[in-house]
mmCIF file of C-alpha atoms (C1' of nucleotides) in Angstrom:
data_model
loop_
_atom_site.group_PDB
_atom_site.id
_atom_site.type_symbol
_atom_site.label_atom_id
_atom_site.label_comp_id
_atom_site.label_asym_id
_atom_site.label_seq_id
_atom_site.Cartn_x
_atom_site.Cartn_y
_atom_site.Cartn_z
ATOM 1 C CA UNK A 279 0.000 0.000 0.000
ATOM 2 C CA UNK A 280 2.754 2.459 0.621
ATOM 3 C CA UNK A 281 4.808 1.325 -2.538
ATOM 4 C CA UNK A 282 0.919 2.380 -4.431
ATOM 5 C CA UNK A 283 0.027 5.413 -2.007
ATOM 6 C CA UNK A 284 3.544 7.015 -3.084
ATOM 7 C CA UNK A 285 3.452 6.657 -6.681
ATOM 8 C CA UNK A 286 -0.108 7.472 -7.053
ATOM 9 C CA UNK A 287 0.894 10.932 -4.914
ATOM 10 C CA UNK A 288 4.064 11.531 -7.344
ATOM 11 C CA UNK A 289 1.641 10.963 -10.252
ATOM 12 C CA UNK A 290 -0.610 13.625 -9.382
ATOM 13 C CA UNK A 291 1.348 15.654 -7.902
ATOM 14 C CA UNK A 292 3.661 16.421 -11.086
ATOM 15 C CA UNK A 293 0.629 16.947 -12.959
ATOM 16 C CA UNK A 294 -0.539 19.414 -10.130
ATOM 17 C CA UNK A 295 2.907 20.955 -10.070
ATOM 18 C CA UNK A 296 3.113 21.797 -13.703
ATOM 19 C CA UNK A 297 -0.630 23.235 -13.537
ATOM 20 C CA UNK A 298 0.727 25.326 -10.938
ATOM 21 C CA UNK A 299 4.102 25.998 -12.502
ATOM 22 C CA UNK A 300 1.893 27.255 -16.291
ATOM 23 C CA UNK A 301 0.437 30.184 -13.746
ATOM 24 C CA UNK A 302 4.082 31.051 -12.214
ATOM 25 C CA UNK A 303 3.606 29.114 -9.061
ATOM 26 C CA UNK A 304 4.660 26.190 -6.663
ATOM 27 C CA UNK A 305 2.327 24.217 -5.303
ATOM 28 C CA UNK A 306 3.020 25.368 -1.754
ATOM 29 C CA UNK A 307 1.882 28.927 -2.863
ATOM 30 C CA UNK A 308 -1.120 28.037 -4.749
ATOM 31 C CA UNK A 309 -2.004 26.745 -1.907
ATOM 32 C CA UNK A 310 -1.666 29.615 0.308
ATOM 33 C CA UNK A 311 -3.673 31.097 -2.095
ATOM 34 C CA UNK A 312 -6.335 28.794 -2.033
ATOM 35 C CA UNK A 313 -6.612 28.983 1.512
ATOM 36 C CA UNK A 314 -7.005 32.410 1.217
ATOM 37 C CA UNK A 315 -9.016 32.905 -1.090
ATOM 38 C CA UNK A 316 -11.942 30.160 0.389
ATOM 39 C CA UNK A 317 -11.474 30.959 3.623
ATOM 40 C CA UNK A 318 -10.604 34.220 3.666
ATOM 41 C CA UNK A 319 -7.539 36.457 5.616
ATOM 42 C CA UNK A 320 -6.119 34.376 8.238
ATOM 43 C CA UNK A 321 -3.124 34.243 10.955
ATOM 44 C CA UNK A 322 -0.196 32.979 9.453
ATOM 45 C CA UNK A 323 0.193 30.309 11.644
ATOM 46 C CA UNK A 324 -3.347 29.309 10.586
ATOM 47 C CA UNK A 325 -1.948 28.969 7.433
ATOM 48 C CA UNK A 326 0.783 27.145 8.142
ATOM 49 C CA UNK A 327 -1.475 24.171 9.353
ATOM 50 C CA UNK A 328 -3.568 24.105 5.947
ATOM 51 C CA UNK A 329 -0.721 24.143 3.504
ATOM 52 C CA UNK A 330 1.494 21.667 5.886
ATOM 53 C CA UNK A 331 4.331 23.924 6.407
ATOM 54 C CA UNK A 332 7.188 24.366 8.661
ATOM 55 C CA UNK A 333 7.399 27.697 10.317
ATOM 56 C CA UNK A 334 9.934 28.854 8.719
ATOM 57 C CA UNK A 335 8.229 28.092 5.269
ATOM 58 C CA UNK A 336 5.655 29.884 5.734
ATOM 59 C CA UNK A 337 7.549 32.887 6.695
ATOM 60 C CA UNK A 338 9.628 32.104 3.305
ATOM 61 C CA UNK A 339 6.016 31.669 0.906
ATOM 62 C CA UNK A 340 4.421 34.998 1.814
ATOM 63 C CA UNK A 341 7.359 36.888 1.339
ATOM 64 C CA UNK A 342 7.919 35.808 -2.058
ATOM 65 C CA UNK A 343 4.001 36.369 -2.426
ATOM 66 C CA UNK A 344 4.064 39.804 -0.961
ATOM 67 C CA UNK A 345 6.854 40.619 -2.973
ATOM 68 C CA UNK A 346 5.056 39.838 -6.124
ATOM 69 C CA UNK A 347 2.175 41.828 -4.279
ATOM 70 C CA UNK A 348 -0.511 39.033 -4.495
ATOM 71 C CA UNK A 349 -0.973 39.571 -0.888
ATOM 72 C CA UNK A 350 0.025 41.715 2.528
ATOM 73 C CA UNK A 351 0.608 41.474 5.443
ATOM 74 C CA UNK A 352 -1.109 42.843 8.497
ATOM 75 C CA UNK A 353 -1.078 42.996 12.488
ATOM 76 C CA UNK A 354 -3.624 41.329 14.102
ATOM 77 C CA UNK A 355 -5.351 44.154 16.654
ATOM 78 C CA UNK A 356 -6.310 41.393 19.127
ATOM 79 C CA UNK A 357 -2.487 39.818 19.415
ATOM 80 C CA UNK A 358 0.684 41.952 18.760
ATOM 81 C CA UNK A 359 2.463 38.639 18.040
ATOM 82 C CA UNK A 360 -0.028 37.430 15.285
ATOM 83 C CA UNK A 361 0.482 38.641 11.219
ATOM 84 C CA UNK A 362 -2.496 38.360 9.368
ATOM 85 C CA UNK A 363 -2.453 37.209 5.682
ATOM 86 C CA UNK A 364 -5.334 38.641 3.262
ATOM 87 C CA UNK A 365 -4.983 38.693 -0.682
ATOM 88 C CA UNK A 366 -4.673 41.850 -2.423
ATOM 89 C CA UNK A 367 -7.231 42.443 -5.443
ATOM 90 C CA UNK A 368 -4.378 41.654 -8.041
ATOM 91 C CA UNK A 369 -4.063 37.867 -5.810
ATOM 92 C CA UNK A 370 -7.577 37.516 -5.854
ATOM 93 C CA UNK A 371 -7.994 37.971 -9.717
ATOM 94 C CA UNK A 372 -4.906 35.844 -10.138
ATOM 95 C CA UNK A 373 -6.762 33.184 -8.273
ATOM 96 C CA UNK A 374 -9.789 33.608 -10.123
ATOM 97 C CA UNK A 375 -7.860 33.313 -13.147
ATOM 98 C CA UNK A 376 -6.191 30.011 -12.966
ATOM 99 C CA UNK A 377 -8.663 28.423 -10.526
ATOM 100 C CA UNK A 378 -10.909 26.970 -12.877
ATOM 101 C CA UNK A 379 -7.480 25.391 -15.103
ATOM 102 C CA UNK A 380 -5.980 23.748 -12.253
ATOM 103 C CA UNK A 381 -9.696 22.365 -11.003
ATOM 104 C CA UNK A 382 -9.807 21.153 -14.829
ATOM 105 C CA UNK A 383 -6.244 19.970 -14.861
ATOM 106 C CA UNK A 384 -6.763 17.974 -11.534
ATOM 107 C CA UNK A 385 -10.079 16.499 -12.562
ATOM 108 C CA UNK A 386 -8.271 15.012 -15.814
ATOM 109 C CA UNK A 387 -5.857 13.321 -13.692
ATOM 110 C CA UNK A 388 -8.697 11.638 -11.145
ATOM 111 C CA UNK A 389 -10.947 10.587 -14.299
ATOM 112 C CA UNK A 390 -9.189 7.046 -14.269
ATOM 113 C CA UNK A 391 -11.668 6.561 -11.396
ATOM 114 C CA UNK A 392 -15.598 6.608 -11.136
ATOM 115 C CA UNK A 393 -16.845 9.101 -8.943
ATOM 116 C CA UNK A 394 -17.936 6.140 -6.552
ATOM 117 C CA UNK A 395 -14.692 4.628 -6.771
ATOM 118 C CA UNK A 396 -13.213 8.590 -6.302
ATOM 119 C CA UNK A 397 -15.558 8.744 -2.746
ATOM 120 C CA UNK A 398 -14.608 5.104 -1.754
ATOM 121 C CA UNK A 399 -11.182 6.327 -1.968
ATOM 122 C CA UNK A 400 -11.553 9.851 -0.011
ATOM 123 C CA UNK A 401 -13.544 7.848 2.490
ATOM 124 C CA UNK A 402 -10.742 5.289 3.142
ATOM 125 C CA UNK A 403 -7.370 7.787 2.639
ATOM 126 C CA UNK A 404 -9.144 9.893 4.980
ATOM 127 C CA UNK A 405 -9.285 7.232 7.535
ATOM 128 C CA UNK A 406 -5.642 6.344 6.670
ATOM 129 C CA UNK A 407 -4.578 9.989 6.529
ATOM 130 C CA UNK A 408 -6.349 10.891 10.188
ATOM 131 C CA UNK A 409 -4.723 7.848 11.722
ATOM 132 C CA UNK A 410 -1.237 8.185 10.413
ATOM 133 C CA UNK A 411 -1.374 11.845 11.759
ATOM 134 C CA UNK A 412 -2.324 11.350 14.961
ATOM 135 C CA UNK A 413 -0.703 8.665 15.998
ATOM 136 C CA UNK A 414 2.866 8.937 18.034
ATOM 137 C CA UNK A 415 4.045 11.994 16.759
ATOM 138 C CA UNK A 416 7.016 10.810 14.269
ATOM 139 C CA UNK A 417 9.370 14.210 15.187
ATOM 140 C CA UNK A 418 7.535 15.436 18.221
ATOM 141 C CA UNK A 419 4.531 15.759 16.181
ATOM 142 C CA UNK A 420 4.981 18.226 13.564
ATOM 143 C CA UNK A 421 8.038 19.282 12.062
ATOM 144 C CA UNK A 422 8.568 22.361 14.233
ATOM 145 C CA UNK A 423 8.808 20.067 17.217
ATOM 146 C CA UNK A 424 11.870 21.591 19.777
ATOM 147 C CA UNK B 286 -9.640 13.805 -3.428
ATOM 148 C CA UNK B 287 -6.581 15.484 -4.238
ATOM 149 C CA UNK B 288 -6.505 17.076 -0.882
ATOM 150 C CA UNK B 289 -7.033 13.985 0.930
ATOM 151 C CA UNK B 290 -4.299 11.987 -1.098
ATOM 152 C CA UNK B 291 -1.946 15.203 -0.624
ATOM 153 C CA UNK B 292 -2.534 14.789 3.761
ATOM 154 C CA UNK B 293 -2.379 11.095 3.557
ATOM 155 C CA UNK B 294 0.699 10.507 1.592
ATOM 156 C CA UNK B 295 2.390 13.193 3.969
ATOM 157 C CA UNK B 296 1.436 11.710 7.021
ATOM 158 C CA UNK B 297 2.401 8.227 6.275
ATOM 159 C CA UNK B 298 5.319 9.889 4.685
ATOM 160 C CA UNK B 299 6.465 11.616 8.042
ATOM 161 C CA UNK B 300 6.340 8.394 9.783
ATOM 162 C CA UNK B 301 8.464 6.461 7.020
ATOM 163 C CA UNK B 302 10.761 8.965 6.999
ATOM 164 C CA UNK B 303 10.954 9.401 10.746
ATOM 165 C CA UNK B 304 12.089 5.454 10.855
ATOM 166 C CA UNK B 305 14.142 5.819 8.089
ATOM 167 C CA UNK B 306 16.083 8.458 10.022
ATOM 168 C CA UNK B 307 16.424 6.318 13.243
ATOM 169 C CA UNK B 308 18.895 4.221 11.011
ATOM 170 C CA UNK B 309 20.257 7.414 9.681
ATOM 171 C CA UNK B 310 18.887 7.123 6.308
ATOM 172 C CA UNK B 311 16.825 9.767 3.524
ATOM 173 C CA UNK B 312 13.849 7.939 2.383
ATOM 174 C CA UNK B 313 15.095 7.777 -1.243
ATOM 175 C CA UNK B 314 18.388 5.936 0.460
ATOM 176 C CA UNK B 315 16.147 3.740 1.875
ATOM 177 C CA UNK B 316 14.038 2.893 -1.284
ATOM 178 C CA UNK B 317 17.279 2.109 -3.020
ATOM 179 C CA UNK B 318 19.195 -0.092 -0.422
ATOM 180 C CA UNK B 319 15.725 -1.982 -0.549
ATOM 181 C CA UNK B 320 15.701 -2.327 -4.413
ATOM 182 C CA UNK B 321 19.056 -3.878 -4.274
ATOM 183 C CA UNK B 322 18.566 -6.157 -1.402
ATOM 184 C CA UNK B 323 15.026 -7.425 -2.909
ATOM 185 C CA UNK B 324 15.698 -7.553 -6.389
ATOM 186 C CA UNK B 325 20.020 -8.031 -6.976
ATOM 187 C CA UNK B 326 22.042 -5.748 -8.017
ATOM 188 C CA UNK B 327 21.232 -3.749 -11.241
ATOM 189 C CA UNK B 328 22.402 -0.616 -13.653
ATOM 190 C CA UNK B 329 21.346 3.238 -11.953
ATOM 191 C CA UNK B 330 19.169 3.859 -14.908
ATOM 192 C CA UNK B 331 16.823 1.010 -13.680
ATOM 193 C CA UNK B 332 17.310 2.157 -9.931
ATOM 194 C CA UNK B 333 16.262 5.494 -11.045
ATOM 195 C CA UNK B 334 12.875 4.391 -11.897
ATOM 196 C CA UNK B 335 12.175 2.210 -9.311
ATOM 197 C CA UNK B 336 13.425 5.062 -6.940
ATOM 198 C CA UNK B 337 11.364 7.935 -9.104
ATOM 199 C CA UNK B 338 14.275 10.125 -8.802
ATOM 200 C CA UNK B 339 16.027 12.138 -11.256
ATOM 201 C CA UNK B 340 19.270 11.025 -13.304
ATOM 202 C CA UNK B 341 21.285 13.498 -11.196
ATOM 203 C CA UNK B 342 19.689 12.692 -8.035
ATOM 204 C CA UNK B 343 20.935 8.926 -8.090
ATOM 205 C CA UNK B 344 24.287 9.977 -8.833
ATOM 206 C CA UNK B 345 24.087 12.042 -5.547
ATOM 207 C CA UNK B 346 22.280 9.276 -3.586
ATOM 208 C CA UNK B 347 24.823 6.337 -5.078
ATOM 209 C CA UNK B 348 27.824 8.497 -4.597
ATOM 210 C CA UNK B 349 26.184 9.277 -0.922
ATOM 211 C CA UNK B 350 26.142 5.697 0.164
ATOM 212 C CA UNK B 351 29.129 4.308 -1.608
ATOM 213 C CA UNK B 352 31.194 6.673 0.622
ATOM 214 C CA UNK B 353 29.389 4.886 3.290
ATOM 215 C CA UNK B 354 30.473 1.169 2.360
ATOM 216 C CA UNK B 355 26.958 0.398 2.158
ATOM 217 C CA UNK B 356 27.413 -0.204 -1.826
ATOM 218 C CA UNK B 357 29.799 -0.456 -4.403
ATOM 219 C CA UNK B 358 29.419 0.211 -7.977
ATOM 220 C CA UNK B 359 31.200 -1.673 -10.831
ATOM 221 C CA UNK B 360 31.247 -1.375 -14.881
ATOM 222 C CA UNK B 361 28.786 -3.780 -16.768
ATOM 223 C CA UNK B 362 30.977 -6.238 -19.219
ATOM 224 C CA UNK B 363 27.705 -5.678 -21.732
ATOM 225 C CA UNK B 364 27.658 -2.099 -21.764
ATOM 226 C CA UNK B 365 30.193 0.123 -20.851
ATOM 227 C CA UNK B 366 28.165 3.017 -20.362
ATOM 228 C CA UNK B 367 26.322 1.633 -17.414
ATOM 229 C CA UNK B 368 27.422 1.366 -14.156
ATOM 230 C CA UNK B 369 26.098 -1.287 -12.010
ATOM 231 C CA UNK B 370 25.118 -1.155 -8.082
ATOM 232 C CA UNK B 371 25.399 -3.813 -5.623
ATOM 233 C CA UNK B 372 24.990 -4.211 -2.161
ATOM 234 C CA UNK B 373 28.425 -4.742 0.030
ATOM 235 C CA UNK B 374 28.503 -7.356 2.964
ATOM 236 C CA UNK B 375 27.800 -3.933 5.268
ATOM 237 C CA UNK B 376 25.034 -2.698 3.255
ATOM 238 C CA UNK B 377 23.080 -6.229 3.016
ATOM 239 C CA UNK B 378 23.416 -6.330 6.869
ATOM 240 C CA UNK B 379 22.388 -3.014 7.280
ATOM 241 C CA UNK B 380 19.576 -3.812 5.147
ATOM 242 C CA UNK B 381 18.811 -7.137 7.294
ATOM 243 C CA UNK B 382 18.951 -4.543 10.573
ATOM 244 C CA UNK B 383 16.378 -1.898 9.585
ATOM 245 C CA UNK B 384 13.951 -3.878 7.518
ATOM 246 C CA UNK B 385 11.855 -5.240 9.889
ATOM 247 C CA UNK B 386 11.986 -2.237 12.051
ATOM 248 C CA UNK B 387 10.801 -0.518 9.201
ATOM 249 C CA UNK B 388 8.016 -2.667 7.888
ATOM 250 C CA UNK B 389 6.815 -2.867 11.743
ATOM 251 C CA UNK B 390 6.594 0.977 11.609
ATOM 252 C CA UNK B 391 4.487 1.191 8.375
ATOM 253 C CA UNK B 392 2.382 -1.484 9.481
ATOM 254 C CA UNK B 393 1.489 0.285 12.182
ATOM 255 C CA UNK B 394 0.328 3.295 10.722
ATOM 256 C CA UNK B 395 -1.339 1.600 8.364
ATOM 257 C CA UNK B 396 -3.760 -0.224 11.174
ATOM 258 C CA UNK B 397 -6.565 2.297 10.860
ATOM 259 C CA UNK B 398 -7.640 0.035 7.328
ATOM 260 C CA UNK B 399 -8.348 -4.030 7.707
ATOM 261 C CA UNK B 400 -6.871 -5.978 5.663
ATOM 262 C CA UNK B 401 -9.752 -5.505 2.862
ATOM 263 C CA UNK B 402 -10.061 -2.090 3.536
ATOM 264 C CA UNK B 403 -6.093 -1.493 2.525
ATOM 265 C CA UNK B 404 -6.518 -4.095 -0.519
ATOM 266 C CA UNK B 405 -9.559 -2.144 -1.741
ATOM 267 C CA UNK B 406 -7.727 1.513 -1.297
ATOM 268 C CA UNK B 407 -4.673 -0.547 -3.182
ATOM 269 C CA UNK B 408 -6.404 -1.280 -5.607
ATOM 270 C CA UNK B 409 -8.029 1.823 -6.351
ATOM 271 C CA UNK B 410 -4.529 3.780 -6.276
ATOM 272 C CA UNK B 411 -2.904 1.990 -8.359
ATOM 273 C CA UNK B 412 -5.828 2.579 -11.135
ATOM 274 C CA UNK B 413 -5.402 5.905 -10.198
ATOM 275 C CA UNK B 414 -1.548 6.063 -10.423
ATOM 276 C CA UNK B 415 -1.396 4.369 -13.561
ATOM 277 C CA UNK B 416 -3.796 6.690 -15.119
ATOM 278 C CA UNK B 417 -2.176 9.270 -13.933
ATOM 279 C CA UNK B 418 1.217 8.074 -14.680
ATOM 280 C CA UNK B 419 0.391 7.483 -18.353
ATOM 281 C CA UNK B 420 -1.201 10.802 -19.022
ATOM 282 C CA UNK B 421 -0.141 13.545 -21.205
ATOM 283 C CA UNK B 422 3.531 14.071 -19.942
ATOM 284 C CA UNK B 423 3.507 16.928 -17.580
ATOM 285 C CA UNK B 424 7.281 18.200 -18.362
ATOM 286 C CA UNK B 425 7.743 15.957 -20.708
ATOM 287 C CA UNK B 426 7.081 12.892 -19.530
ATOM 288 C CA UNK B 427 10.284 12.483 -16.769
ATOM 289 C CA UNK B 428 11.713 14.803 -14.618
ATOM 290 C CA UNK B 429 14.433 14.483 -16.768
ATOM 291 C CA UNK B 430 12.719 15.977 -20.345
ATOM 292 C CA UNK B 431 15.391 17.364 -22.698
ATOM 293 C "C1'" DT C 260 7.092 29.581 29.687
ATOM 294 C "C1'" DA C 261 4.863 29.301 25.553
ATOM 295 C "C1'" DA C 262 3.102 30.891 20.939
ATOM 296 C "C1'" DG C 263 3.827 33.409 16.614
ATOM 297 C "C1'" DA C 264 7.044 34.901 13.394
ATOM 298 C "C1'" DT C 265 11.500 35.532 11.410
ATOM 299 C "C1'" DT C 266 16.312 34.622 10.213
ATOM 300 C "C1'" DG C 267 20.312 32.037 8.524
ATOM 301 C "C1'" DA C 268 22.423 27.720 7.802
ATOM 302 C "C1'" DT C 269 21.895 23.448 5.743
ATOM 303 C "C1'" DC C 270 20.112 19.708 2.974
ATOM 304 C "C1'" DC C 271 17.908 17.063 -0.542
ATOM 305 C "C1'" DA C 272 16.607 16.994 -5.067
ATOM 306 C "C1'" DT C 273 15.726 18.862 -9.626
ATOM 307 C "C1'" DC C 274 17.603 20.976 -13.683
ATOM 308 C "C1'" DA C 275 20.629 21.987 -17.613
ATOM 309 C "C1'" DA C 276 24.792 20.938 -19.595
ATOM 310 C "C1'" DT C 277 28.479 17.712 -20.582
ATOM 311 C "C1'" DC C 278 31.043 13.317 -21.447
ATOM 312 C "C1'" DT C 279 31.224 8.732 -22.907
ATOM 313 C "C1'" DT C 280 29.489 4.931 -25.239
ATOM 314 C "C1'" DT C 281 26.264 2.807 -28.281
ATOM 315 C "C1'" DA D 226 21.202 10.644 -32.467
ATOM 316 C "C1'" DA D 227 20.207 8.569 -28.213
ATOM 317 C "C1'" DA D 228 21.050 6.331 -23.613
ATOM 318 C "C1'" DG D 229 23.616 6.175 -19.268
ATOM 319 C "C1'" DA D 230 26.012 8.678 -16.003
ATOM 320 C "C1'" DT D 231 28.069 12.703 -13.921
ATOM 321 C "C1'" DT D 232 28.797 17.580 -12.661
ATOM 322 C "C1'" DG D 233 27.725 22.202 -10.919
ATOM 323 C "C1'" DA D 234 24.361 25.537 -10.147
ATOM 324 C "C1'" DT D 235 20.070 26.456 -8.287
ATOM 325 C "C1'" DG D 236 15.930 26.265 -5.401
ATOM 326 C "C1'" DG D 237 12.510 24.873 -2.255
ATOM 327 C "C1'" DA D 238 11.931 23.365 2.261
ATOM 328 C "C1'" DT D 239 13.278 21.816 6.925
ATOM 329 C "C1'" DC D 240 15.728 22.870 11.071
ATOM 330 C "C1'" DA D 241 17.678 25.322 15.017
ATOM 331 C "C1'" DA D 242 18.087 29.584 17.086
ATOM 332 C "C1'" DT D 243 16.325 34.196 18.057
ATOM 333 C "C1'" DC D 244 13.009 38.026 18.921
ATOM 334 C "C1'" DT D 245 8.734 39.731 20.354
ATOM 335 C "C1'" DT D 246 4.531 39.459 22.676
ATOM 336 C "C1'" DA D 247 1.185 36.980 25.733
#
DNA sequence: TAAGATTGATCCATCAATCTTT
DNA sequence: AAAGATTGATGGATCAATCTTA
């Protein structure tokens, strides 16, 4: 299963990477962007826990995105310590823009499966995923562990 | 689907590579001291694709543990453009060490599926990683597109 | 002390180019 | 030309340490 689970990921993730890479991105920062864009501005280290992330990642990402002025930065009023992430109009259309590609791109690279087969297999990698990650932390849990 | 994949394959991932670690190995090390010890020795370009790792990265990986003792590589009498890999006494008992270890650890996180459950989401994967696989070549086809 | 964020060092791996052999 | 292997440059990401604020 872990031989499979591997090279199915590789698979899909190259094709995700280059659908990513056609709109000047990585996949980390797409999805940063995603996860701004559905869910709106957000603590960074919220962030961090939907794209999977180390700390220091994250810091890296939204610089290069703030740079390129797809997003800013702001402080949070409630927490000095706390930077919150929101997209700038320009990220927001940028999103818009490729959004419906990489949907189409990824739903190319699933259509080897039924959409039963595609919830039997959400259903169960679900299951696998929740176990795997909660079970005795591997580094002290995640990879910021001191 | 994509999502859930993504989470799965990095949790599982975290926990392979955590008891890869313990016997102070990278997870691509790993996959390629197993592909000698299971299937003999063979030329890099056929490593390479059982490892999914680019031409330059086996060169790195090979040179890695052959400084290590753990391998040794010598010139095929067929061809003399390829370079063959084989395990050393030390490598094969290194091998012998970790493996169980290491299958121990995977089994473990995979024990949230039952034994039909993980056939069933094997199955399905490997559908999906074919299709996937086979698909209009992302960069090419390899990572290693001229 | 702990959480959030940032920095700098370091590492693994891809990439493009090159060399040899077929 | 094309395949196998190697090199050097580059880049993305983790890691450990640090700073600020709670």
């Amino acid at each position: 299963l872990w031989i499979v689970l591997a090279r199915a990921f590789r698979a899909v993730e190259s094709h995700a990477a280059a659908s990513a890479q056609a709109h000047g991105l990585t996949l980390a920062e797409l999805g940063v962007l995603e996860a701004l864009y559905h869910l709106g501005p957000m603590p960074l280290c919220e962030v961090q826990r939907k794209v999977l992330v180390s700390s220091g990642g994250i810091t890296y990402l939204v610089d290069g995105l703030e740079k390129r002025g797809l997003l800013r930065r702001a402080t949070s009023p409630r927490d000095r310590r706390v930077r919150i992430a929101s997209l700038t109009p320009e990220g927001e259309a940028h999103v818009r823009a490729f959004f419906p590609d990489h949907a189409r791109a990824l739903a190319r690279v699933m259509e080897g499966l039924s959409d039963d087969e595609k919830g039997e297999a959400t259903a169960l990698l679900r299951r696998l995923g929740r176990r795997a990650a909660e079970m005795d932390p591997p580094t002290g849990g995640e990879s910021d562990a001191r």
